[in-house]
Amino acid sequence: EAGVAQSPRYKIIEKRQSVAFWCNPISGHATLYWYQQILGQGPKLLIQFQNNGVVDDSQLPKDRFSAERLKGVDSTLKIQPAKLEDSAVYLCASSLVVEKLFFGSGTQLSVL
Amino acid sequence: AQKITQTQPGMFVQEKEAVTLDCTYDTSDQSYGLFWYKQPSSGEMIFLIYQGSYDEQNATEGRYSLNFQKARKSANLVISASQLGDSAMYFCAMRLLYNFNKFYFGSGTKLNVKP
């Protein structure tokens, strides 16, 4: 079974630039999560999709972050413009209804 | 508000000894699941163990066991016979089964196993 795919693995940008991350969940997983993990901290939920609808985006900084899930499958998370404090690992995870989360390898973002 | 609390930022344990990592949770939901994940320095998130809120017996997975005390809202992870490869960050997490499957993580505990 293929796992959760994320790209790119690493990204370095300057502040005020834009960046996009891509995630392809495990086939058949209806729920998709994007987390932000700052070094030394726990994952913080940015947005949760159920199929292609948003379930929770209460902690998404909507003035600069956006996300979409096309046709209920893969998803893109965008930051525009990036700030220094956005430096973190962005984790994508997917699951069936009551199962554990399956995580991708993450995208490590450095904003200079 | 739902919340997961891990009060031990860092811990040391001697190799081959047992260690307990603390986790308390707060929810008004009756149906939830509790999870522990391990995150080594490579960054991957590795699922360790799961406990459902209606499970009467504590979950066990090999050297991992979950000490579930529902009345105290605690879900501590016990690692028996620690190994050097157990050195990692450990996260407690909670899933709300009838609240859109929201999934919350604690702040983590950094475990260092000493030879």
JSON list of C-alpha atoms in Angstrom, two decimals:
[
{"chain": "A", "resi": 1, "resn": "GLU", "atom": "CA", "xyz": [0.00, 0.00, 0.00]},
{"chain": "A", "resi": 2, "resn": "ALA", "atom": "CA", "xyz": [1.43, 3.37, -1.02]},
{"chain": "A", "resi": 3, "resn": "GLY", "atom": "CA", "xyz": [1.82, 5.88, 1.80]},
{"chain": "A", "resi": 4, "resn": "VAL", "atom": "CA", "xyz": [1.05, 9.56, 2.00]},
{"chain": "A", "resi": 5, "resn": "ALA", "atom": "CA", "xyz": [3.13, 11.41, -0.58]},
{"chain": "A", "resi": 6, "resn": "GLN", "atom": "CA", "xyz": [4.36, 14.94, 0.02]},
{"chain": "A", "resi": 7, "resn": "SER", "atom": "CA", "xyz": [6.53, 17.26, -2.02]},
{"chain": "A", "resi": 8, "resn": "PRO", "atom": "CA", "xyz": [8.85, 19.01, -1.98]},
{"chain": "A", "resi": 9, "resn": "ARG", "atom": "CA", "xyz": [10.89, 17.53, 0.85]},
{"chain": "A", "resi": 10, "resn": "TYR", "atom": "CA", "xyz": [12.75, 20.78, 1.51]},
{"chain": "A", "resi": 11, "resn": "LYS", "atom": "CA", "xyz": [12.13, 24.37, 0.51]},
{"chain": "A", "resi": 12, "resn": "ILE", "atom": "CA", "xyz": [14.11, 27.52, 1.18]},
{"chain": "A", "resi": 13, "resn": "ILE", "atom": "CA", "xyz": [12.57, 30.89, 0.34]},
{"chain": "A", "resi": 14, "resn": "GLU", "atom": "CA", "xyz": [12.98, 34.51, 1.30]},
{"chain": "A", "resi": 15, "resn": "LYS", "atom": "CA", "xyz": [10.37, 36.33, 3.34]},
{"chain": "A", "resi": 16, "resn": "ARG", "atom": "CA", "xyz": [7.49, 37.75, 1.35]},
{"chain": "A", "resi": 17, "resn": "GLN", "atom": "CA", "xyz": [7.87, 35.09, -1.33]},
{"chain": "A", "resi": 18, "resn": "SER", "atom": "CA", "xyz": [5.17, 32.50, -1.95]},
{"chain": "A", "resi": 19, "resn": "VAL", "atom": "CA", "xyz": [5.43, 28.73, -1.62]},
{"chain": "A", "resi": 20, "resn": "ALA", "atom": "CA", "xyz": [3.18, 25.74, -2.23]},
{"chain": "A", "resi": 21, "resn": "PHE", "atom": "CA", "xyz": [3.20, 22.23, -0.80]},
{"chain": "A", "resi": 22, "resn": "TRP", "atom": "CA", "xyz": [1.51, 19.22, -2.31]},
{"chain": "A", "resi": 23, "resn": "CYS", "atom": "CA", "xyz": [0.05, 16.14, -0.64]},
{"chain": "A", "resi": 24, "resn": "ASN", "atom": "CA", "xyz": [-1.43, 12.96, -2.08]},
{"chain": "A", "resi": 25, "resn": "PRO", "atom": "CA", "xyz": [-3.14, 10.88, 0.62]},
{"chain": "A", "resi": 26, "resn": "ILE", "atom": "CA", "xyz": [-3.53, 7.15, 0.76]},
{"chain": "A", "resi": 27, "resn": "SER", "atom": "CA", "xyz": [-6.13, 6.01, -1.74]},
{"chain": "A", "resi": 28, "resn": "GLY", "atom": "CA", "xyz": [-9.58, 5.90, -0.23]},
{"chain": "A", "resi": 29, "resn": "HIS", "atom": "CA", "xyz": [-8.79, 8.07, 2.78]},
{"chain": "A", "resi": 30, "resn": "ALA", "atom": "CA", "xyz": [-11.55, 10.61, 3.06]},
{"chain": "A", "resi": 31, "resn": "THR", "atom": "CA", "xyz": [-9.97, 12.75, 5.77]},
{"chain": "A", "resi": 32, "resn": "LEU", "atom": "CA", "xyz": [-6.87, 14.83, 5.10]},
{"chain": "A", "resi": 33, "resn": "TYR", "atom": "CA", "xyz": [-5.03, 17.00, 7.62]},
{"chain": "A", "resi": 34, "resn": "TRP", "atom": "CA", "xyz": [-2.33, 19.64, 7.28]},
{"chain": "A", "resi": 35, "resn": "TYR", "atom": "CA", "xyz": [-0.22, 20.26, 10.36]},
{"chain": "A", "resi": 36, "resn": "GLN", "atom": "CA", "xyz": [2.49, 22.81, 11.08]},
{"chain": "A", "resi": 37, "resn": "GLN", "atom": "CA", "xyz": [5.27, 21.59, 13.35]},
{"chain": "A", "resi": 38, "resn": "ILE", "atom": "CA", "xyz": [7.71, 24.17, 14.64]},
{"chain": "A", "resi": 39, "resn": "LEU", "atom": "CA", "xyz": [11.01, 22.73, 15.89]},
{"chain": "A", "resi": 40, "resn": "GLY", "atom": "CA", "xyz": [10.62, 21.21, 19.35]},
{"chain": "A", "resi": 41, "resn": "GLN", "atom": "CA", "xyz": [6.84, 21.53, 19.42]},
{"chain": "A", "resi": 42, "resn": "GLY", "atom": "CA", "xyz": [3.88, 19.27, 18.73]},
{"chain": "A", "resi": 43, "resn": "PRO", "atom": "CA", "xyz": [2.02, 19.34, 15.42]},
{"chain": "A", "resi": 44, "resn": "LYS", "atom": "CA", "xyz": [-0.52, 22.13, 15.19]},
{"chain": "A", "resi": 45, "resn": "LEU", "atom": "CA", "xyz": [-3.56, 21.52, 13.02]},
{"chain": "A", "resi": 46, "resn": "LEU", "atom": "CA", "xyz": [-3.88, 24.07, 10.22]},
{"chain": "A", "resi": 47, "resn": "ILE", "atom": "CA", "xyz": [-6.75, 22.61, 8.24]},
{"chain": "A", "resi": 48, "resn": "GLN", "atom": "CA", "xyz": [-8.76, 19.42, 8.03]},
{"chain": "A", "resi": 49, "resn": "PHE", "atom": "CA", "xyz": [-10.67, 18.21, 4.98]},
{"chain": "A", "resi": 50, "resn": "GLN", "atom": "CA", "xyz": [-13.39, 15.61, 4.82]},
{"chain": "A", "resi": 51, "resn": "ASN", "atom": "CA", "xyz": [-13.48, 14.61, 1.16]},
{"chain": "A", "resi": 52, "resn": "ASN", "atom": "CA", "xyz": [-13.22, 18.01, -0.53]},
{"chain": "A", "resi": 53, "resn": "GLY", "atom": "CA", "xyz": [-14.97, 19.99, 2.20]},
{"chain": "A", "resi": 54, "resn": "VAL", "atom": "CA", "xyz": [-13.26, 21.91, 5.00]},
{"chain": "A", "resi": 55, "resn": "VAL", "atom": "CA", "xyz": [-14.06, 20.58, 8.48]},
{"chain": "A", "resi": 56, "resn": "ASP", "atom": "CA", "xyz": [-11.76, 22.80, 10.56]},
{"chain": "A", "resi": 57, "resn": "ASP", "atom": "CA", "xyz": [-9.58, 25.72, 9.53]},
{"chain": "A", "resi": 58, "resn": "SER", "atom": "CA", "xyz": [-9.80, 27.69, 12.75]},
{"chain": "A", "resi": 59, "resn": "GLN", "atom": "CA", "xyz": [-6.02, 27.87, 13.19]},
{"chain": "A", "resi": 60, "resn": "LEU", "atom": "CA", "xyz": [-5.18, 28.63, 9.58]},
{"chain": "A", "resi": 61, "resn": "PRO", "atom": "CA", "xyz": [-3.80, 32.19, 9.16]},
{"chain": "A", "resi": 62, "resn": "LYS", "atom": "CA", "xyz": [-6.17, 32.96, 6.35]},
{"chain": "A", "resi": 63, "resn": "ASP", "atom": "CA", "xyz": [-4.55, 36.26, 5.44]},
{"chain": "A", "resi": 64, "resn": "ARG", "atom": "CA", "xyz": [-1.54, 34.35, 4.11]},
{"chain": "A", "resi": 65, "resn": "PHE", "atom": "CA", "xyz": [-2.34, 30.64, 4.07]},
{"chain": "A", "resi": 66, "resn": "SER", "atom": "CA", "xyz": [-4.74, 28.87, 1.75]},
{"chain": "A", "resi": 67, "resn": "ALA", "atom": "CA", "xyz": [-5.47, 25.23, 1.04]},
{"chain": "A", "resi": 68, "resn": "GLU", "atom": "CA", "xyz": [-7.60, 23.24, -1.30]},
{"chain": "A", "resi": 69, "resn": "ARG", "atom": "CA", "xyz": [-8.36, 19.62, -1.90]},
{"chain": "A", "resi": 70, "resn": "LEU", "atom": "CA", "xyz": [-9.18, 18.90, -5.49]},
{"chain": "A", "resi": 71, "resn": "LYS", "atom": "CA", "xyz": [-11.88, 16.30, -6.13]},
{"chain": "A", "resi": 72, "resn": "GLY", "atom": "CA", "xyz": [-11.44, 14.98, -2.63]},
{"chain": "A", "resi": 73, "resn": "VAL", "atom": "CA", "xyz": [-8.05, 13.48, -3.38]},
{"chain": "A", "resi": 74, "resn": "ASP", "atom": "CA", "xyz": [-4.78, 15.41, -3.37]},
{"chain": "A", "resi": 75, "resn": "SER", "atom": "CA", "xyz": [-4.31, 18.73, -1.65]},
{"chain": "A", "resi": 76, "resn": "THR", "atom": "CA", "xyz": [-2.22, 21.88, -1.92]},
{"chain": "A", "resi": 77, "resn": "LEU", "atom": "CA", "xyz": [-1.23, 24.23, 0.90]},
{"chain": "A", "resi": 78, "resn": "LYS", "atom": "CA", "xyz": [0.00, 27.69, -0.08]},
{"chain": "A", "resi": 79, "resn": "ILE", "atom": "CA", "xyz": [1.66, 30.48, 1.84]},
{"chain": "A", "resi": 80, "resn": "GLN", "atom": "CA", "xyz": [1.67, 33.96, 0.33]},
{"chain": "A", "resi": 81, "resn": "PRO", "atom": "CA", "xyz": [3.54, 36.01, 1.47]},
{"chain": "A", "resi": 82, "resn": "ALA", "atom": "CA", "xyz": [5.78, 33.96, 3.76]},
{"chain": "A", "resi": 83, "resn": "LYS", "atom": "CA", "xyz": [7.05, 35.30, 7.07]},
{"chain": "A", "resi": 84, "resn": "LEU", "atom": "CA", "xyz": [10.08, 34.25, 9.10]},
{"chain": "A", "resi": 85, "resn": "GLU", "atom": "CA", "xyz": [7.83, 32.58, 11.68]},
{"chain": "A", "resi": 86, "resn": "ASP", "atom": "CA", "xyz": [6.46, 30.23, 9.01]},
{"chain": "A", "resi": 87, "resn": "SER", "atom": "CA", "xyz": [9.71, 28.26, 9.14]},
{"chain": "A", "resi": 88, "resn": "ALA", "atom": "CA", "xyz": [8.56, 24.80, 10.18]},
{"chain": "A", "resi": 89, "resn": "VAL", "atom": "CA", "xyz": [7.84, 21.31, 8.95]},
{"chain": "A", "resi": 90, "resn": "TYR", "atom": "CA", "xyz": [4.49, 20.98, 7.21]},
{"chain": "A", "resi": 91, "resn": "LEU", "atom": "CA", "xyz": [3.02, 17.56, 7.71]},
{"chain": "A", "resi": 92, "resn": "CYS", "atom": "CA", "xyz": [0.20, 16.06, 5.71]},
{"chain": "A", "resi": 93, "resn": "ALA", "atom": "CA", "xyz": [-1.76, 13.14, 7.14]},
{"chain": "A", "resi": 94, "resn": "SER", "atom": "CA", "xyz": [-4.72, 11.09, 6.04]},
{"chain": "A", "resi": 95, "resn": "SER", "atom": "CA", "xyz": [-6.98, 8.50, 7.57]},
{"chain": "A", "resi": 96, "resn": "LEU", "atom": "CA", "xyz": [-10.11, 6.48, 7.28]},
{"chain": "A", "resi": 97, "resn": "VAL", "atom": "CA", "xyz": [-12.95, 7.41, 9.61]},
{"chain": "A", "resi": 98, "resn": "VAL", "atom": "CA", "xyz": [-11.80, 5.95, 12.91]},
{"chain": "A", "resi": 99, "resn": "GLU", "atom": "CA", "xyz": [-8.25, 4.88, 12.22]},
{"chain": "A", "resi": 100, "resn": "LYS", "atom": "CA", "xyz": [-4.89, 6.26, 13.19]},
{"chain": "A", "resi": 101, "resn": "LEU", "atom": "CA", "xyz": [-3.34, 9.01, 11.10]},
{"chain": "A", "resi": 102, "resn": "PHE", "atom": "CA", "xyz": [-0.89, 8.08, 8.39]},
{"chain": "A", "resi": 103, "resn": "PHE", "atom": "CA", "xyz": [1.72, 10.78, 7.89]},
{"chain": "A", "resi": 104, "resn": "GLY", "atom": "CA", "xyz": [3.77, 11.86, 4.95]},
{"chain": "A", "resi": 105, "resn": "SER", "atom": "CA", "xyz": [7.46, 12.61, 5.29]},
{"chain": "A", "resi": 106, "resn": "GLY", "atom": "CA", "xyz": [6.78, 16.33, 5.60]},
{"chain": "A", "resi": 107, "resn": "THR", "atom": "CA", "xyz": [8.08, 19.45, 3.90]},
{"chain": "A", "resi": 108, "resn": "GLN", "atom": "CA", "xyz": [10.73, 21.37, 5.78]},
{"chain": "A", "resi": 109, "resn": "LEU", "atom": "CA", "xyz": [10.34, 25.08, 5.04]},
{"chain": "A", "resi": 110, "resn": "SER", "atom": "CA", "xyz": [13.02, 27.63, 5.83]},
{"chain": "A", "resi": 111, "resn": "VAL", "atom": "CA", "xyz": [12.10, 31.29, 5.41]},
{"chain": "A", "resi": 112, "resn": "LEU", "atom": "CA", "xyz": [15.15, 33.58, 5.30]},
{"chain": "B", "resi": 1, "resn": "ALA", "atom": "CA", "xyz": [-12.09, 23.12, 24.43]},
{"chain": "B", "resi": 2, "resn": "GLN", "atom": "CA", "xyz": [-10.24, 19.92, 23.68]},
{"chain": "B", "resi": 3, "resn": "LYS", "atom": "CA", "xyz": [-6.73, 19.70, 25.04]},
{"chain": "B", "resi": 4, "resn": "ILE", "atom": "CA", "xyz": [-3.81, 17.32, 25.38]},
{"chain": "B", "resi": 5, "resn": "THR", "atom": "CA", "xyz": [-1.18, 17.99, 28.03]},
{"chain": "B", "resi": 6, "resn": "GLN", "atom": "CA", "xyz": [2.26, 16.46, 28.25]},
{"chain": "B", "resi": 7, "resn": "THR", "atom": "CA", "xyz": [4.04, 17.91, 31.27]},
{"chain": "B", "resi": 8, "resn": "GLN", "atom": "CA", "xyz": [7.47, 16.36, 30.75]},
{"chain": "B", "resi": 9, "resn": "PRO", "atom": "CA", "xyz": [9.44, 18.28, 28.11]},
{"chain": "B", "resi": 10, "resn": "GLY", "atom": "CA", "xyz": [12.38, 15.91, 28.47]},
{"chain": "B", "resi": 11, "resn": "MET", "atom": "CA", "xyz": [13.24, 12.67, 30.23]},
{"chain": "B", "resi": 12, "resn": "PHE", "atom": "CA", "xyz": [16.23, 10.40, 30.66]},
{"chain": "B", "resi": 13, "resn": "VAL", "atom": "CA", "xyz": [16.09, 6.66, 31.19]},
{"chain": "B", "resi": 14, "resn": "GLN", "atom": "CA", "xyz": [18.77, 4.04, 31.55]},
{"chain": "B", "resi": 15, "resn": "GLU", "atom": "CA", "xyz": [18.89, 1.40, 28.85]},
{"chain": "B", "resi": 16, "resn": "LYS", "atom": "CA", "xyz": [16.85, -1.72, 29.74]},
{"chain": "B", "resi": 17, "resn": "GLU", "atom": "CA", "xyz": [14.80, 0.14, 32.34]},
{"chain": "B", "resi": 18, "resn": "ALA", "atom": "CA", "xyz": [11.09, 0.99, 32.05]},
{"chain": "B", "resi": 19, "resn": "VAL", "atom": "CA", "xyz": [9.86, 4.55, 31.61]},
{"chain": "B", "resi": 20, "resn": "THR", "atom": "CA", "xyz": [6.46, 6.22, 31.81]},
{"chain": "B", "resi": 21, "resn": "LEU", "atom": "CA", "xyz": [5.55, 9.22, 29.69]},
{"chain": "B", "resi": 22, "resn": "ASP", "atom": "CA", "xyz": [2.63, 11.23, 31.03]},
{"chain": "B", "resi": 23, "resn": "CYS", "atom": "CA", "xyz": [-0.39, 12.43, 29.11]},
{"chain": "B", "resi": 24, "resn": "THR", "atom": "CA", "xyz": [-3.61, 13.98, 30.29]},
{"chain": "B", "resi": 25, "resn": "TYR", "atom": "CA", "xyz": [-6.49, 15.00, 28.10]},
{"chain": "B", "resi": 26, "resn": "ASP", "atom": "CA", "xyz": [-9.57, 17.12, 28.38]},
{"chain": "B", "resi": 27, "resn": "THR", "atom": "CA", "xyz": [-12.75, 16.60, 26.40]},
{"chain": "B", "resi": 28, "resn": "SER", "atom": "CA", "xyz": [-16.46, 16.56, 27.00]},
{"chain": "B", "resi": 29, "resn": "ASP", "atom": "CA", "xyz": [-16.96, 14.03, 24.23]},
{"chain": "B", "resi": 30, "resn": "GLN", "atom": "CA", "xyz": [-17.75, 10.45, 25.27]},
{"chain": "B", "resi": 31, "resn": "SER", "atom": "CA", "xyz": [-16.33, 8.76, 22.18]},
{"chain": "B", "resi": 32, "resn": "TYR", "atom": "CA", "xyz": [-12.68, 9.37, 21.52]},
{"chain": "B", "resi": 33, "resn": "GLY", "atom": "CA", "xyz": [-9.45, 7.59, 20.79]},
{"chain": "B", "resi": 34, "resn": "LEU", "atom": "CA", "xyz": [-6.06, 8.11, 22.33]},
{"chain": "B", "resi": 35, "resn": "PHE", "atom": "CA", "xyz": [-2.86, 7.57, 20.39]},
{"chain": "B", "resi": 36, "resn": "TRP", "atom": "CA", "xyz": [0.86, 7.70, 20.94]},
{"chain": "B", "resi": 37, "resn": "TYR", "atom": "CA", "xyz": [3.28, 8.53, 18.16]},
{"chain": "B", "resi": 38, "resn": "LYS", "atom": "CA", "xyz": [7.06, 8.42, 18.10]},
{"chain": "B", "resi": 39, "resn": "GLN", "atom": "CA", "xyz": [9.07, 10.96, 16.11]},
{"chain": "B", "resi": 40, "resn": "PRO", "atom": "CA", "xyz": [12.78, 10.18, 15.78]},
{"chain": "B", "resi": 41, "resn": "SER", "atom": "CA", "xyz": [15.26, 12.78, 14.60]},
{"chain": "B", "resi": 42, "resn": "SER", "atom": "CA", "xyz": [14.51, 11.75, 11.01]},
{"chain": "B", "resi": 43, "resn": "GLY", "atom": "CA", "xyz": [11.13, 13.45, 11.41]},
{"chain": "B", "resi": 44, "resn": "GLU", "atom": "CA", "xyz": [8.79, 10.62, 10.48]},
{"chain": "B", "resi": 45, "resn": "MET", "atom": "CA", "xyz": [5.75, 10.06, 12.67]},
{"chain": "B", "resi": 46, "resn": "ILE", "atom": "CA", "xyz": [5.49, 6.46, 13.80]},
{"chain": "B", "resi": 47, "resn": "PHE", "atom": "CA", "xyz": [2.26, 5.14, 15.29]},
{"chain": "B", "resi": 48, "resn": "LEU", "atom": "CA", "xyz": [2.84, 3.20, 18.50]},
{"chain": "B", "resi": 49, "resn": "ILE", "atom": "CA", "xyz": [-0.40, 2.38, 20.27]},
{"chain": "B", "resi": 50, "resn": "TYR", "atom": "CA", "xyz": [-4.13, 3.15, 20.41]},
{"chain": "B", "resi": 51, "resn": "GLN", "atom": "CA", "xyz": [-6.75, 3.12, 23.18]},
{"chain": "B", "resi": 52, "resn": "GLY", "atom": "CA", "xyz": [-10.46, 3.65, 22.60]},
{"chain": "B", "resi": 53, "resn": "SER", "atom": "CA", "xyz": [-12.51, 5.45, 25.21]},
{"chain": "B", "resi": 54, "resn": "TYR", "atom": "CA", "xyz": [-14.76, 2.43, 25.66]},
{"chain": "B", "resi": 55, "resn": "ASP", "atom": "CA", "xyz": [-11.96, -0.11, 25.87]},
{"chain": "B", "resi": 56, "resn": "GLU", "atom": "CA", "xyz": [-11.91, -1.65, 29.31]},
{"chain": "B", "resi": 57, "resn": "GLN", "atom": "CA", "xyz": [-8.46, -3.16, 29.07]},
{"chain": "B", "resi": 58, "resn": "ASN", "atom": "CA", "xyz": [-5.26, -1.22, 28.66]},
{"chain": "B", "resi": 59, "resn": "ALA", "atom": "CA", "xyz": [-3.76, -1.48, 25.21]},
{"chain": "B", "resi": 60, "resn": "THR", "atom": "CA", "xyz": [-0.43, -3.22, 24.70]},
{"chain": "B", "resi": 61, "resn": "GLU", "atom": "CA", "xyz": [1.81, -3.43, 21.64]},
{"chain": "B", "resi": 62, "resn": "GLY", "atom": "CA", "xyz": [5.04, -5.28, 22.25]},
{"chain": "B", "resi": 63, "resn": "ARG", "atom": "CA", "xyz": [7.14, -3.21, 24.66]},
{"chain": "B", "resi": 64, "resn": "TYR", "atom": "CA", "xyz": [4.56, -0.42, 24.67]},
{"chain": "B", "resi": 65, "resn": "SER", "atom": "CA", "xyz": [1.55, -0.30, 26.95]},
{"chain": "B", "resi": 66, "resn": "LEU", "atom": "CA", "xyz": [-0.95, 2.44, 27.58]},
{"chain": "B", "resi": 67, "resn": "ASN", "atom": "CA", "xyz": [-2.01, 3.05, 31.17]},
{"chain": "B", "resi": 68, "resn": "PHE", "atom": "CA", "xyz": [-5.55, 4.34, 30.62]},
{"chain": "B", "resi": 69, "resn": "GLN", "atom": "CA", "xyz": [-7.28, 5.91, 33.61]},
{"chain": "B", "resi": 70, "resn": "LYS", "atom": "CA", "xyz": [-10.54, 7.29, 32.27]},
{"chain": "B", "resi": 71, "resn": "ALA", "atom": "CA", "xyz": [-11.74, 8.95, 35.46]},
{"chain": "B", "resi": 72, "resn": "ARG", "atom": "CA", "xyz": [-8.47, 10.84, 35.77]},
{"chain": "B", "resi": 73, "resn": "LYS", "atom": "CA", "xyz": [-8.37, 11.50, 32.02]},
{"chain": "B", "resi": 74, "resn": "SER", "atom": "CA", "xyz": [-4.88, 10.18, 31.72]},
{"chain": "B", "resi": 75, "resn": "ALA", "atom": "CA", "xyz": [-3.29, 7.99, 29.07]},
{"chain": "B", "resi": 76, "resn": "ASN", "atom": "CA", "xyz": [0.30, 7.40, 30.03]},
{"chain": "B", "resi": 77, "resn": "LEU", "atom": "CA", "xyz": [2.68, 5.48, 27.78]},
{"chain": "B", "resi": 78, "resn": "VAL", "atom": "CA", "xyz": [4.86, 2.85, 29.40]},
{"chain": "B", "resi": 79, "resn": "ILE", "atom": "CA", "xyz": [7.92, 1.63, 27.55]},
{"chain": "B", "resi": 80, "resn": "SER", "atom": "CA", "xyz": [9.44, -1.49, 29.05]},
{"chain": "B", "resi": 81, "resn": "ALA", "atom": "CA", "xyz": [13.08, -2.49, 28.63]},
{"chain": "B", "resi": 82, "resn": "SER", "atom": "CA", "xyz": [14.17, 0.78, 26.99]},
{"chain": "B", "resi": 83, "resn": "GLN", "atom": "CA", "xyz": [16.51, 0.56, 24.01]},
{"chain": "B", "resi": 84, "resn": "LEU", "atom": "CA", "xyz": [18.86, 3.17, 22.57]},
{"chain": "B", "resi": 85, "resn": "GLY", "atom": "CA", "xyz": [16.60, 3.36, 19.52]},
{"chain": "B", "resi": 86, "resn": "ASP", "atom": "CA", "xyz": [13.77, 4.57, 21.72]},
{"chain": "B", "resi": 87, "resn": "SER", "atom": "CA", "xyz": [15.44, 7.98, 21.96]},
{"chain": "B", "resi": 88, "resn": "ALA", "atom": "CA", "xyz": [12.98, 10.28, 20.21]},
{"chain": "B", "resi": 89, "resn": "MET", "atom": "CA", "xyz": [10.10, 12.71, 20.68]},
{"chain": "B", "resi": 90, "resn": "TYR", "atom": "CA", "xyz": [6.87, 11.11, 21.83]},
{"chain": "B", "resi": 91, "resn": "PHE", "atom": "CA", "xyz": [3.48, 12.68, 21.18]},
{"chain": "B", "resi": 92, "resn": "CYS", "atom": "CA", "xyz": [0.17, 11.88, 22.79]},
{"chain": "B", "resi": 93, "resn": "ALA", "atom": "CA", "xyz": [-2.86, 12.56, 20.61]},
{"chain": "B", "resi": 94, "resn": "MET", "atom": "CA", "xyz": [-6.63, 12.43, 20.85]},
{"chain": "B", "resi": 95, "resn": "ARG", "atom": "CA", "xyz": [-9.20, 11.80, 18.17]},
{"chain": "B", "resi": 96, "resn": "LEU", "atom": "CA", "xyz": [-12.83, 12.85, 18.60]},
{"chain": "B", "resi": 97, "resn": "LEU", "atom": "CA", "xyz": [-14.88, 10.20, 16.87]},
{"chain": "B", "resi": 98, "resn": "TYR", "atom": "CA", "xyz": [-18.16, 12.11, 16.64]},
{"chain": "B", "resi": 99, "resn": "ASN", "atom": "CA", "xyz": [-16.74, 15.56, 16.23]},
{"chain": "B", "resi": 100, "resn": "PHE", "atom": "CA", "xyz": [-15.59, 15.40, 12.63]},
{"chain": "B", "resi": 101, "resn": "ASN", "atom": "CA", "xyz": [-12.69, 13.15, 13.60]},
{"chain": "B", "resi": 102, "resn": "LYS", "atom": "CA", "xyz": [-10.68, 16.08, 14.85]},
{"chain": "B", "resi": 103, "resn": "PHE", "atom": "CA", "xyz": [-7.20, 15.02, 15.89]},
{"chain": "B", "resi": 104, "resn": "TYR", "atom": "CA", "xyz": [-5.19, 16.93, 18.51]},
{"chain": "B", "resi": 105, "resn": "PHE", "atom": "CA", "xyz": [-1.59, 16.52, 19.59]},
{"chain": "B", "resi": 106, "resn": "GLY", "atom": "CA", "xyz": [0.25, 17.33, 22.78]},
{"chain": "B", "resi": 107, "resn": "SER", "atom": "CA", "xyz": [3.50, 19.26, 22.94]},
{"chain": "B", "resi": 108, "resn": "GLY", "atom": "CA", "xyz": [5.61, 16.13, 23.21]},
{"chain": "B", "resi": 109, "resn": "THR", "atom": "CA", "xyz": [8.21, 14.57, 25.49]},
{"chain": "B", "resi": 110, "resn": "LYS", "atom": "CA", "xyz": [11.83, 14.18, 24.42]},
{"chain": "B", "resi": 111, "resn": "LEU", "atom": "CA", "xyz": [13.09, 10.82, 25.66]},
{"chain": "B", "resi": 112, "resn": "ASN", "atom": "CA", "xyz": [16.80, 10.13, 25.89]},
{"chain": "B", "resi": 113, "resn": "VAL", "atom": "CA", "xyz": [17.93, 6.57, 26.58]},
{"chain": "B", "resi": 114, "resn": "LYS", "atom": "CA", "xyz": [21.36, 6.35, 28.20]},
{"chain": "B", "resi": 115, "resn": "PRO", "atom": "CA", "xyz": [23.67, 3.38, 27.57]}
]
